[in-house]
Short mmCIF file of C-alpha atoms and ligand atoms in Angstrom, two decimals:
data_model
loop_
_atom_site.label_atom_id
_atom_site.label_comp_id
_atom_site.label_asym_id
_atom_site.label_seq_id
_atom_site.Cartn_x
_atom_site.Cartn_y
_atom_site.Cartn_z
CA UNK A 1 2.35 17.64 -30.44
CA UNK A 2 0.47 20.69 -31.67
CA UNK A 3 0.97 23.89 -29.25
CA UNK A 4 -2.59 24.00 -27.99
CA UNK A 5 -4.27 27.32 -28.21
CA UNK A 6 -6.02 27.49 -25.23
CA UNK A 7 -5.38 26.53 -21.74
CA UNK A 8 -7.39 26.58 -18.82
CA UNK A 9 -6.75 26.62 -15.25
CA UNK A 10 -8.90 25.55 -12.15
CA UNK A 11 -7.91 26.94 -9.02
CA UNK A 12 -5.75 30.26 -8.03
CA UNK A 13 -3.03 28.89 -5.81
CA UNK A 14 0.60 28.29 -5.38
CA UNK A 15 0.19 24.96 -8.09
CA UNK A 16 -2.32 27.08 -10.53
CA UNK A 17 -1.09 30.36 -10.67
CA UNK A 18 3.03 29.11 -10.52
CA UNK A 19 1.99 27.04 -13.57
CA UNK A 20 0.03 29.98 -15.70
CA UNK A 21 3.39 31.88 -15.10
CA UNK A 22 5.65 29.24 -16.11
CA UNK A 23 3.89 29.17 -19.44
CA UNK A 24 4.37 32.47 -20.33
CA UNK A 25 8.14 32.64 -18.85
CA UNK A 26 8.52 28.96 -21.19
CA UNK A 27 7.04 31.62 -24.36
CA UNK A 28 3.87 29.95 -24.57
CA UNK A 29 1.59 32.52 -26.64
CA UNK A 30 -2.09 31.07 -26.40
CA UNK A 31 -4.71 32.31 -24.36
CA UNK A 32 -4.14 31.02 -20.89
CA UNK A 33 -7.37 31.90 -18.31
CA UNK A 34 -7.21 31.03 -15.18
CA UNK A 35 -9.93 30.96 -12.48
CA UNK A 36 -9.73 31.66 -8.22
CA UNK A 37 -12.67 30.63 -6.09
CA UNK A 38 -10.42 33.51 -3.63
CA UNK A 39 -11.02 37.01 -4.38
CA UNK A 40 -7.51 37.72 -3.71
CA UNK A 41 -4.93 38.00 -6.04
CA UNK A 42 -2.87 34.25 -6.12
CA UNK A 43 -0.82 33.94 -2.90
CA UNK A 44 1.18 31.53 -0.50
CA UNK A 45 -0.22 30.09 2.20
CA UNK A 46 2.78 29.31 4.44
CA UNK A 47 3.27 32.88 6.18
CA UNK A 48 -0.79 32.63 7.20
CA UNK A 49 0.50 30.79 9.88
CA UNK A 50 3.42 32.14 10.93
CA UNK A 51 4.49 36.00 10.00
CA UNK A 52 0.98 37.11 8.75
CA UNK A 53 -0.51 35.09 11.97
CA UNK A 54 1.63 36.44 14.27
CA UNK A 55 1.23 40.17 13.01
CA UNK A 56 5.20 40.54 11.83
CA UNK A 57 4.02 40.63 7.56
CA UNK A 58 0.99 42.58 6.43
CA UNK A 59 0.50 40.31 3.15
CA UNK A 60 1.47 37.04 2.33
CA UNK A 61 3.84 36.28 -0.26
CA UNK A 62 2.78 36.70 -3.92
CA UNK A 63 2.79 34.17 -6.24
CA UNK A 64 3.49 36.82 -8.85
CA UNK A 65 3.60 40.85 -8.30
CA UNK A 66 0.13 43.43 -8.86
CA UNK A 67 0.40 43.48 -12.64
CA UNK A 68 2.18 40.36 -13.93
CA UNK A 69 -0.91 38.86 -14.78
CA UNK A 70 -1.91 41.80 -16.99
CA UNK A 71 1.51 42.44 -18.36
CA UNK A 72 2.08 38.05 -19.08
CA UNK A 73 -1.70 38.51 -21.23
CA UNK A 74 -2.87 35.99 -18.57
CA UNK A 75 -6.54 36.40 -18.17
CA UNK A 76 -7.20 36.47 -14.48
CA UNK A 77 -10.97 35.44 -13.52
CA UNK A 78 -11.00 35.95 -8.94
CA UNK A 79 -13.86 34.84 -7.33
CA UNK A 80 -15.05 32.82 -9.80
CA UNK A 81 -15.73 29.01 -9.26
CA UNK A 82 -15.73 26.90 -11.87
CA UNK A 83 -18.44 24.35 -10.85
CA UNK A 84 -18.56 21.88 -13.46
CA UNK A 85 -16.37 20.33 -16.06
CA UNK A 86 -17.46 18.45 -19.58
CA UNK A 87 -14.52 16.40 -20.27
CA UNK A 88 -16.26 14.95 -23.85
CA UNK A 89 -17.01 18.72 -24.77
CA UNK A 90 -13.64 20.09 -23.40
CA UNK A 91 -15.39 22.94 -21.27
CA UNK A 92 -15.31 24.28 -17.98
CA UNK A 93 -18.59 26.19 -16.80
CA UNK A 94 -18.68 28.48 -13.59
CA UNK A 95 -20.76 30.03 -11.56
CA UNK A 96 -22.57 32.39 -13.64
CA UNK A 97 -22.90 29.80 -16.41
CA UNK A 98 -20.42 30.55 -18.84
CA UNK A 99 -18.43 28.15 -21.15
CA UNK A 100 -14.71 28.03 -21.56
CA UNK A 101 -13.12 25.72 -24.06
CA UNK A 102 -9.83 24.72 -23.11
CA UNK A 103 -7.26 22.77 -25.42
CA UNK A 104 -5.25 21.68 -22.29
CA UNK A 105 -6.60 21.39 -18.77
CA UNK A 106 -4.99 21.97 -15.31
CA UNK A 107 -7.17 21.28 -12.13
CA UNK A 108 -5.22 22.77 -9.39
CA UNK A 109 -7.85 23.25 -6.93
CA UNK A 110 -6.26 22.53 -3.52
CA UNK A 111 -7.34 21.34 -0.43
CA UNK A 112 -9.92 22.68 2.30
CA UNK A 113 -9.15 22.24 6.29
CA UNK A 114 -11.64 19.14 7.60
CA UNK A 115 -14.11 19.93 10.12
CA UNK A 116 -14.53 18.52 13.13
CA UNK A 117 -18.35 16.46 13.47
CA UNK A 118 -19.07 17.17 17.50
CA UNK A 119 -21.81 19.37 18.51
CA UNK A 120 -20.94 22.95 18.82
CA UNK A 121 -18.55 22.81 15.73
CA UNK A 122 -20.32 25.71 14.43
CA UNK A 123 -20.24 27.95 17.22
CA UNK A 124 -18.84 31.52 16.91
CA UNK A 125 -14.92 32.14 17.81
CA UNK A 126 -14.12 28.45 16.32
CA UNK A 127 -11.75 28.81 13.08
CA UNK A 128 -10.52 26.86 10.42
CA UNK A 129 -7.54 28.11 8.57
CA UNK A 130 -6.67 27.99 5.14
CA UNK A 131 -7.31 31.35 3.08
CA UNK A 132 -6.00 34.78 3.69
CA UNK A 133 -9.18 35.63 4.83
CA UNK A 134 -9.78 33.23 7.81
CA UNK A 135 -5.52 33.92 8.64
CA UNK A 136 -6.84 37.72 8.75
CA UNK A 137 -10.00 37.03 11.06
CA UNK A 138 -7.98 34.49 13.18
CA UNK A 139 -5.18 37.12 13.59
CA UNK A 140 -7.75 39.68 14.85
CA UNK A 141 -9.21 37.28 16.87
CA UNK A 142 -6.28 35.90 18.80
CA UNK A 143 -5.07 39.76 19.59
CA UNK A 144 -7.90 39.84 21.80
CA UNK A 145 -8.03 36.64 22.92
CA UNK A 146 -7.15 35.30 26.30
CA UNK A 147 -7.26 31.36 26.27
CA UNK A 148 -6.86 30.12 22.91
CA UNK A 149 -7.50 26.37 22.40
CA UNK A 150 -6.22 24.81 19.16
CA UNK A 151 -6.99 21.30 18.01
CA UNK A 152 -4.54 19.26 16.51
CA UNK A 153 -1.23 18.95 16.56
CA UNK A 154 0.50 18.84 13.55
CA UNK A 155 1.98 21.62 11.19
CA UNK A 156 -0.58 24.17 11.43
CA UNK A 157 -1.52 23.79 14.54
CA UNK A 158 2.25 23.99 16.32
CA UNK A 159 2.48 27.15 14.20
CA UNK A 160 -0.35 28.89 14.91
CA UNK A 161 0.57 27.94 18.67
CA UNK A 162 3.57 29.88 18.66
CA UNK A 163 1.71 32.35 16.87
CA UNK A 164 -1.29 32.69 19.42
CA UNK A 165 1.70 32.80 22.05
CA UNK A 166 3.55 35.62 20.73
CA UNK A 167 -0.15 37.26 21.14
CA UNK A 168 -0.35 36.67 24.46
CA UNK A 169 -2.72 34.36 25.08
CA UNK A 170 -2.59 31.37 27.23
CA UNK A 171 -2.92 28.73 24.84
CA UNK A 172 -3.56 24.75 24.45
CA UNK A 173 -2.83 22.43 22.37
CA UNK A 174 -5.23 19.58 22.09
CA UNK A 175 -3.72 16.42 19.93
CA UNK A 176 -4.74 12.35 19.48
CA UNK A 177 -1.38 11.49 19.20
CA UNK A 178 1.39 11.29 22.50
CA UNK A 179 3.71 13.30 21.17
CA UNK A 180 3.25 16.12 18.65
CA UNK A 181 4.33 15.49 14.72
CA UNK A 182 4.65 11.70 16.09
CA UNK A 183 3.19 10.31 12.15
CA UNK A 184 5.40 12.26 10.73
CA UNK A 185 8.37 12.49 12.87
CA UNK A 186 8.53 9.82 15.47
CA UNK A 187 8.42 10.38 19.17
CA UNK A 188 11.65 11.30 19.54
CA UNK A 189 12.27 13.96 17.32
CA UNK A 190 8.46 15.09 18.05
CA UNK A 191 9.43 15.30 21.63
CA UNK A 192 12.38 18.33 20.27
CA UNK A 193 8.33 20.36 19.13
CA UNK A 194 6.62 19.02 22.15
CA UNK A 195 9.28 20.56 24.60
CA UNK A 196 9.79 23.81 22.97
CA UNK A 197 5.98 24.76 23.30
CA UNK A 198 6.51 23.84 26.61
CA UNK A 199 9.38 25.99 27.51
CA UNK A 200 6.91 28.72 25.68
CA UNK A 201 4.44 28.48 27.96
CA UNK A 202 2.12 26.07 25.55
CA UNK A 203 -0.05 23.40 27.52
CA UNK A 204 -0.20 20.38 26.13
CA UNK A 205 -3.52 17.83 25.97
CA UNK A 206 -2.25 14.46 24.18
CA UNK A 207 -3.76 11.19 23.59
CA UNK A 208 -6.93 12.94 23.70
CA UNK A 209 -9.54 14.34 21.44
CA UNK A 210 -12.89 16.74 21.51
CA UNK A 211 -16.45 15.66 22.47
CA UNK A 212 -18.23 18.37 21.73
CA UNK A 213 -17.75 22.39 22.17
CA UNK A 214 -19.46 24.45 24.46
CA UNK A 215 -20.92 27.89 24.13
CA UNK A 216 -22.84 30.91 25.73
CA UNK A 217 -25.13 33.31 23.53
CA UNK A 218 -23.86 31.65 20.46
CA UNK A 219 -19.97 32.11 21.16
CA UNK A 220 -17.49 29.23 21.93
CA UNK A 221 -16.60 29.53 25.24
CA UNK A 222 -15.01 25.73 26.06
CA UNK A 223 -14.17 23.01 24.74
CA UNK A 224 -15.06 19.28 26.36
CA UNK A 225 -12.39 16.63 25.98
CA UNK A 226 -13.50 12.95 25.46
CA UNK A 227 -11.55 12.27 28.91
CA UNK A 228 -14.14 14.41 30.43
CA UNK A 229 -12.34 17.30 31.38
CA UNK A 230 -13.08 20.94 30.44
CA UNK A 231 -10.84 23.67 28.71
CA UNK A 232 -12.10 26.67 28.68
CA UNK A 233 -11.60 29.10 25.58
CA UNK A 234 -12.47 32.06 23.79
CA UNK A 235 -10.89 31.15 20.60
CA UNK A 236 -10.71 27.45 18.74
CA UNK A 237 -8.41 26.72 16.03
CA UNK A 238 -9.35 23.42 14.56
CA UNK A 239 -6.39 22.30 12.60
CA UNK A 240 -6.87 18.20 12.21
CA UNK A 241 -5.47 18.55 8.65
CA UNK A 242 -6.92 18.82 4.93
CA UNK A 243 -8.95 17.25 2.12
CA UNK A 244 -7.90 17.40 -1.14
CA UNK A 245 -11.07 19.55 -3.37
CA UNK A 246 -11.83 16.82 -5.45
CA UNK A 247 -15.60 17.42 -6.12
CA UNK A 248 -15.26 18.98 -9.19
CA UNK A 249 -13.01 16.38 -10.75
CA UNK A 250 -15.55 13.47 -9.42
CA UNK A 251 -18.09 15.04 -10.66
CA UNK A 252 -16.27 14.96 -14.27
CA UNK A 253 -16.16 11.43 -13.66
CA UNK A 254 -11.71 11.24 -13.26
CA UNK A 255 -10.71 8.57 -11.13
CA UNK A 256 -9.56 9.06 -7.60
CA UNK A 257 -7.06 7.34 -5.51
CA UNK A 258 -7.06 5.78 -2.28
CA UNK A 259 -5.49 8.45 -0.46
CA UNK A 260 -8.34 11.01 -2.16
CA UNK A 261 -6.62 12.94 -4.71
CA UNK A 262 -7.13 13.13 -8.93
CA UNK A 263 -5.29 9.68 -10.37
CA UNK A 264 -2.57 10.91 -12.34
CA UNK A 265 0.59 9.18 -14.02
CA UNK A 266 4.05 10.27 -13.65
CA UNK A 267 3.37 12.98 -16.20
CA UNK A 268 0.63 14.37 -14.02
CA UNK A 269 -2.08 13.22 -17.03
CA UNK A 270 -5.01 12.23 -15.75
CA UNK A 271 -6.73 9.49 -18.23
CA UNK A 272 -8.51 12.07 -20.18
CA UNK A 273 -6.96 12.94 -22.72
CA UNK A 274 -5.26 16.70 -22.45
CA UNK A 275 -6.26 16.93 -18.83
CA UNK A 276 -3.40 17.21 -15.99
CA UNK A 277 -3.79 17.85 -11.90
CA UNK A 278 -1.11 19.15 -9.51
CA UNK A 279 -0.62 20.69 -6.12
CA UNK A 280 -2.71 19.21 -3.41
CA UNK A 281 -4.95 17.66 -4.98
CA UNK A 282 -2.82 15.26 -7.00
CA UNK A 283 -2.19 11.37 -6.48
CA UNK A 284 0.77 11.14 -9.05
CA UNK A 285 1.80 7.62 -9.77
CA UNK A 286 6.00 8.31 -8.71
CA UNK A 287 8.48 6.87 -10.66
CA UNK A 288 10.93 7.00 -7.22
CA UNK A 289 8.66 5.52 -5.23
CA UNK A 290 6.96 3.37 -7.44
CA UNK A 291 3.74 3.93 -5.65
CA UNK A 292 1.00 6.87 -5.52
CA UNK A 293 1.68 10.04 -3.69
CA UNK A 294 0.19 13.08 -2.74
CA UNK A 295 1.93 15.73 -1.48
CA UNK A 296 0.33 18.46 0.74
CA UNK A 297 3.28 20.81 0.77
CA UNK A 298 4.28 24.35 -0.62
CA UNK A 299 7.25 23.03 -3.04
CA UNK A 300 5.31 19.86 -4.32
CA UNK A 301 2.62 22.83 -5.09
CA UNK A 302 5.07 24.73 -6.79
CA UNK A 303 7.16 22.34 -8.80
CA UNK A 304 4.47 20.03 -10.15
CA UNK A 305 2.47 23.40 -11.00
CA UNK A 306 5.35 24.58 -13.20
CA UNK A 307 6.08 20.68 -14.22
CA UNK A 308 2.44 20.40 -15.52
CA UNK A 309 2.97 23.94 -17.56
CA UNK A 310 5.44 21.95 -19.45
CA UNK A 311 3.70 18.93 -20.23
CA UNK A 312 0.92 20.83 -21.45
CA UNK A 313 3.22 22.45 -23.89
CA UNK A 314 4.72 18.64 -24.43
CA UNK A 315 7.57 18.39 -22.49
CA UNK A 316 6.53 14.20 -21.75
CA UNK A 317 8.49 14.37 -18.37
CA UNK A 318 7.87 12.49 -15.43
CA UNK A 319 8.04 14.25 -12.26
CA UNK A 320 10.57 13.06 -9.90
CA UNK A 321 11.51 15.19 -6.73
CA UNK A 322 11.04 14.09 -3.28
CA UNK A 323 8.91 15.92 -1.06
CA UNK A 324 10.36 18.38 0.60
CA UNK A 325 8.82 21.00 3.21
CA UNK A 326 9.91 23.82 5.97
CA UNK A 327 8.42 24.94 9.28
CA UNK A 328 9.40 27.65 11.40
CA UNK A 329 7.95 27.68 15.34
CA UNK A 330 9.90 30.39 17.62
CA UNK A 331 13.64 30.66 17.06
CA UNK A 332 13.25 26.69 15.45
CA UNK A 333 13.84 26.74 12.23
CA UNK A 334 13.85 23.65 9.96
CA UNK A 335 13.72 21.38 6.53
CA UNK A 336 12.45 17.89 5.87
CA UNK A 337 13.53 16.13 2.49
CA UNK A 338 12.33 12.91 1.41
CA UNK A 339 9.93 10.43 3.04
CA UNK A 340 10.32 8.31 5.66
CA UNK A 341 8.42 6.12 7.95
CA UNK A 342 9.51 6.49 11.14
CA UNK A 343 7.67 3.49 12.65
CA UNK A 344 10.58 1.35 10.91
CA UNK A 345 12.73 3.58 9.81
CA UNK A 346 16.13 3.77 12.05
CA UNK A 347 16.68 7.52 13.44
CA UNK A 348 20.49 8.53 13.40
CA UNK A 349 20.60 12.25 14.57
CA UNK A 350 24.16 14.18 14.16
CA UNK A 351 24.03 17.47 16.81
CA UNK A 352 21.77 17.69 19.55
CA UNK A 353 18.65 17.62 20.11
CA UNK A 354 18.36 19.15 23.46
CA UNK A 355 19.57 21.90 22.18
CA UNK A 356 17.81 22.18 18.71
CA UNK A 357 20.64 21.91 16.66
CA UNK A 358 20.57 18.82 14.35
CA UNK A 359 20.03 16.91 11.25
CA UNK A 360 17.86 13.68 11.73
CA UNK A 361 18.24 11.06 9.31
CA UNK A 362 15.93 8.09 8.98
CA UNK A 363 17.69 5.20 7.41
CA UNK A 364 16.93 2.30 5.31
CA UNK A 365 19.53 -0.25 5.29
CA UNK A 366 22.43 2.32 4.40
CA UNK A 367 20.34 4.50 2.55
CA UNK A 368 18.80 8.09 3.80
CA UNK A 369 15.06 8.13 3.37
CA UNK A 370 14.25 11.38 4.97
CA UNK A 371 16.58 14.29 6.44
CA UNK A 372 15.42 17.32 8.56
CA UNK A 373 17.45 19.69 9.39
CA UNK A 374 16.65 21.89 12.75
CA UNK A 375 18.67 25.37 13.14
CA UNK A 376 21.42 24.23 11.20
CA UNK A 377 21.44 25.56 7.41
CA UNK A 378 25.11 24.38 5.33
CA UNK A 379 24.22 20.78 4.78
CA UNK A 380 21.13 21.20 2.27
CA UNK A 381 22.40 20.25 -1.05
CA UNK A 382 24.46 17.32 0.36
CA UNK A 383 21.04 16.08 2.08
CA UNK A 384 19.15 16.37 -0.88
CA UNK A 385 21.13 14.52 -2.98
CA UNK A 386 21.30 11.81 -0.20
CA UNK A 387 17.59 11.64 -0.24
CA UNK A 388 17.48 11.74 -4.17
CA UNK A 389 20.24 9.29 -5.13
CA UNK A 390 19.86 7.09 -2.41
CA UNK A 391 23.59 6.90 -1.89
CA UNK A 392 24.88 4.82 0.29
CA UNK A 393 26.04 6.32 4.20
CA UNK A 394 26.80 4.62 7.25
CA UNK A 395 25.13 5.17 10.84
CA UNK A 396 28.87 6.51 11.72
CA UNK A 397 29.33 9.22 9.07
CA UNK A 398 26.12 10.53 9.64
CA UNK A 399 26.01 11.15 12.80
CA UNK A 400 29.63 12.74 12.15
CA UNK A 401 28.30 15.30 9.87
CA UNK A 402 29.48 13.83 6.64
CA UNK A 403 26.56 13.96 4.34
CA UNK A 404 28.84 14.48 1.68
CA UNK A 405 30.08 10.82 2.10
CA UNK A 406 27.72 10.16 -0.49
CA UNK A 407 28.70 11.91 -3.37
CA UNK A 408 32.08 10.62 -3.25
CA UNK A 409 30.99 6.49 -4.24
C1 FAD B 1 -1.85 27.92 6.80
C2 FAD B 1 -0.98 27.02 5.97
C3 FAD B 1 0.40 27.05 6.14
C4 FAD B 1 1.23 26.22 5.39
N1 FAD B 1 2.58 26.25 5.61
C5 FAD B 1 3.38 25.45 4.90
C6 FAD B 1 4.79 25.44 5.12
O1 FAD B 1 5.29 26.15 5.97
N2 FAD B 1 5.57 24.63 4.37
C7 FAD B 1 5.04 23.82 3.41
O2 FAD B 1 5.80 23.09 2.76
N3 FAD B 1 3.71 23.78 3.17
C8 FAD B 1 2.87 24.58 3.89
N4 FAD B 1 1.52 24.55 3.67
C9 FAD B 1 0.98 23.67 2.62
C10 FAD B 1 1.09 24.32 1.24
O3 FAD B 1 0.95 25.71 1.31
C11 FAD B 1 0.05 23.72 0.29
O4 FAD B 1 0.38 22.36 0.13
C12 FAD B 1 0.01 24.41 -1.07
O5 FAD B 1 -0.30 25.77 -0.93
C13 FAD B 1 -1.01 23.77 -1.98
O6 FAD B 1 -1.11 24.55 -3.15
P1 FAD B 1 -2.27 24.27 -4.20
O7 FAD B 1 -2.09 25.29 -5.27
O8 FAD B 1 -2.30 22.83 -4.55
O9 FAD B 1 -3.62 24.55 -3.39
P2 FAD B 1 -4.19 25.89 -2.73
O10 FAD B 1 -3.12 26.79 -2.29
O11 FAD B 1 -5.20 25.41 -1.74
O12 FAD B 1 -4.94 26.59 -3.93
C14 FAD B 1 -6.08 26.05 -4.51
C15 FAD B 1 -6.92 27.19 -5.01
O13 FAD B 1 -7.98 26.67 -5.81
C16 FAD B 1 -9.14 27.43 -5.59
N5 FAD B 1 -10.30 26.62 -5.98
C17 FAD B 1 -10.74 25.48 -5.40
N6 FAD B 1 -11.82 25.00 -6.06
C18 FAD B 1 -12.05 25.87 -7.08
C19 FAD B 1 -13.04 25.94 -8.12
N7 FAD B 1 -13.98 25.01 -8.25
N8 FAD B 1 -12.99 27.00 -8.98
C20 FAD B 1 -12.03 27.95 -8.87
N9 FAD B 1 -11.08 27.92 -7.92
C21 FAD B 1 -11.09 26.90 -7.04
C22 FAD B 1 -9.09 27.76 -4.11
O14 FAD B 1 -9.86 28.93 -3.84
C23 FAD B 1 -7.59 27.98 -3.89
O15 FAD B 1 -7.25 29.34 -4.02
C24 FAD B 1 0.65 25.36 4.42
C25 FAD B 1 -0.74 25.32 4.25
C26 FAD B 1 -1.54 26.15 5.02
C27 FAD B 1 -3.05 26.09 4.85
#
C-alpha cells in the first residue's frame, strides 16, 4: 500500500491525539492535522475524577507535552469541530466551512455523559462530567458545597464520591442497581465499593432512581426520588454513564452497531474504504471474542488509537487485547483485565475482601475471564496472560495465589 500523504483526525482525545503521535514516533512524514472540539491542549480524562477532582493535581495528564505537536509537524486545529464528513469526496468540513482532504481517516470522537430526561435537569448547580472544563467547575463547586447528591453509581460516580468527600461535603449516592458496580462486578465484590463509601461517611440510595429535581431562583436545591422521598442538595453530579459521539459518522452514512458505536472490523476499518474509528466510539468486530465490542476505557482509548496509526500506514493487524481498566476510590486501589459476566460467571477470590486485599477471578469452566486486583500490585503480568491465553487454572490454585499456574501447561 502507498504511504498516504495526508491524514486526518476527528477528535482530540486520549484515542486521537495517542494515534497522531504514534505516526510520527512510527516515521510517518505526511501531513497529519488533527482537530479538538476542546480548546485544551489533548489530555486524559481519568484524574478529572479523582486527583484533579479532589484538588491534589492542578492539570490532568498530557497526552503529549506543550510543544510536541509543533516540534512532531503535527498540525493542531483546538476548538474546532469538524461537522460534516464527504466520504465519496474524501473531505472533512468544520465549523467555519473549510475543506480538508484526507488520504486516511481516523474518527476518534469519544463519548459525551447522557442526560438525565426529568424536569429540573437543567437547573443550575447540576453537572455532567466529562471535559476538563466541567472537572474544573465541578471542583469549584463541590469546595463550597455542603450536600452533594450524585446520581449513579458506577465508575464516575464512586469516584467523584470520594472526591466530594475529601471536600467535605455530606454526600449521596443515588443508584438503580442494589449494590454499586453490581453489572460490572457482581454483588459481592460490589458490596467491597458499597462498604467503603460507607465507612467514609457516603449515604447510599439503591434500587432507586430520580423523578424530577427541584429548585429555588433557578438553582438546584433537591432532588425527588421515584420512592417519593426528598434529598436535599446544593450540588448534582449526574453520572448514569456515556454515549458514544456518533453523529458525525451517521451523518456520513457508516454503519452503526447495536451497542451504538462506528462498525468496524478487527482492523478498526470501517467499510469505507481508508476510513478507521477507535477509542470510545468504536464497535470493533474482536477476533478473541468473536463478537462486537466497545470499550469505554482509558487503555482501549490508547491502544486502538496507536493500533489504528498503524493500519493507516498498512500494518493489516487485527487488534486483540482484552479490556483492561483501573480505578482508584480512597486508599482502594485496583485493576480489572478481561471481561466477564458475572451473572454466570463463578467468582473465586484469593485474599480478603473484608479487608480490601484481593484478586477476584471470574471463571469459565477452568478458564479466567476477568481478574481485578484490589490493593495488591505483584500479580499483573501473570493475570494478564491468564485473561489473554485463556490458560487453564483450577478454583484451588487461584484462590492460593498461583496465577502463574498457567504459564507452566
Ligand atoms: C471523568 C472520567 C474519568 C475516567 N476514568 C477512567 C479510569 O480511571 N480508567 C479507565 O480505564 N477509564 C477511565 N475513563 C474512560 C476513558 O478515559 C475514556 O474511555 C477515554 O478517554 C476515551 O478516549 P477517546 O479518545 O475515545 O474519547 P475522548 O477522550 O472523549 O475524546 C474525544 C474527543 O473528540 C472531540 N470531538 C468530538 N466530536 C468532535 C468533532 N465533531 N470535531 C472535533 N472534535 C470532536 C471531543 O471534544 C473530545 O476531546 C474515564 C472517563 C471520564 C469521563
Amino acid at each position: 500500500m502507498a504511504e498516504p500523504q495526508r491524514i486526518v483526525i476527528v477528535g482530540g482525545g486520549l484515542a486521537g491525539a495517542g494515534a497522531a503521535a504514534a505516526l510520527r514516533e512510527r516515521g510517518y512524514r505526511g501531513e497529519v492535522l488533527l482537530f479538538g472540539a476542546d480548546a485544551h491542549r489533548p489530555y486524559e480524562l481519568p484524574a478529572l475524577s479523582k486527583g484533579l477532582l479532589i484538588g491534589d493535581a492542578e492539570e490532568p495528564d498530557w497526552v503529549r507535552g506543550q510543544n510536541f505537536y509543533t516540534e512532531h509537524d503535527i498540525t493542531l486545529r483546538l476548538g474546532t469541530r469538524v461537522t460534516r464528513v464527504e466520504l465519496g469526496g474524501r473531505l472533512v468540513l468544520d465549523a467555519s466551512g473549510g475543506e480538508h482532504p484526507y488520504d486516511r481517516l481516523l474518527l476518534a470522537t469519544g463519548s459525551k455523559p447522557r442526560s438525565l430526561p426529568v424536569r429540573g435537569a437543567d437547573l443550575a448547580g447540576i453537572h455532567t462530567l466529562r471535559t476538563l472544563d466541567d472537572a474544573l467547575a465541578l471542583r469549584a463547586a463541590f469546595a463550597k458545597a455542603e450536600r452533594v447528591v450524585i446520581i449513579g453509581s458506577g465508575w464516575i460516580g464512586s469516584e467523584a464520591a470520594a472526591a466530594a468527600r475529601k471536600h467535605g461535603a455530606e454526600v449521596t449516592v443515588v443508584g438503580m442497581e442494589s449494590t454499586p458496580l453490581e453489572s460490572v462486578l457482581g454483588a459481592e465484590v460490589g458490596a467491597v465499593f458499597r462498604d467503603l463509601h460507607a465507612e467514609q461517611g457516603v449515604h447510599w440510595r439503591l434500587g432507586t432512581s430520580v423523578a424530577d429535581f427541584v429548585g429555588d431562583d433557578g438553582a438546584v436545591t433537591g432532588v425527588r426520588l421515584t420512592d417519593g422521598s426528598m434529598l436535599e442538595a446544593d450540588v448534582v453530579l449526574i453520572a448514569v454513564g456515556a454515549a458514544p459521539e456518533t453523529g458525525l459518522a451517521q451523518a456520513a452514512g457508516l454503519e452503526l452497531a447495536e451497542d451504538g458505536g462506528v462498525c468496524v472490523d478487527a482492523l478498526l476499518r470501517t467499510a469505507s474504504p481508508d476510513v478507521y474509528a477507535a477509542g470510545d466510539i468504536a464497535s470493533q468486530f474482536h477476533p478473541k471474542y468473536e463478537r462486537r465490542l466497545r470499550v469505554e476505557h482509558w487503555a482501549n482509548a490508547k491502544n486502538q488509537g496507536e493500533h489504528a496509526a498503524g493500519n493507516m500506514l498498512g500494518d493489516h493487524e487485527s487488534y486483540r487485547r482484552a479490556p483492561y481498566f483501573f480505578s482508584d476510590q480512597y486508599d482502594l486501589g485496583c485493576e480489572y483485565r478481561g471481561l466477564a459476566d458475572p451473572g454466570t460467571d463463578r467468582l473465586v477470590v484469593c485474599g480478603s475482601l473484608a479487608e480490601r486485599e484481593f484478586v477476584a477471578c471470574w471463571m469459565r469452566e477452568n478458564r479466567v475471564t476477568a481478574a481485578m486486583n484490589v490493593n495488591v500490585w505483584e500479580h499483573g503480568d501473570a493475570l494478564k496472560h491468564l485473561v489473554d491465553t485463556g490458560a487453564p487454572v483450577t478454583d484451588e490454585q487461584v484462590r492460593r495465589g498461583e496465577f502463574s499456574a498457567g504459564s507452566a501447561g
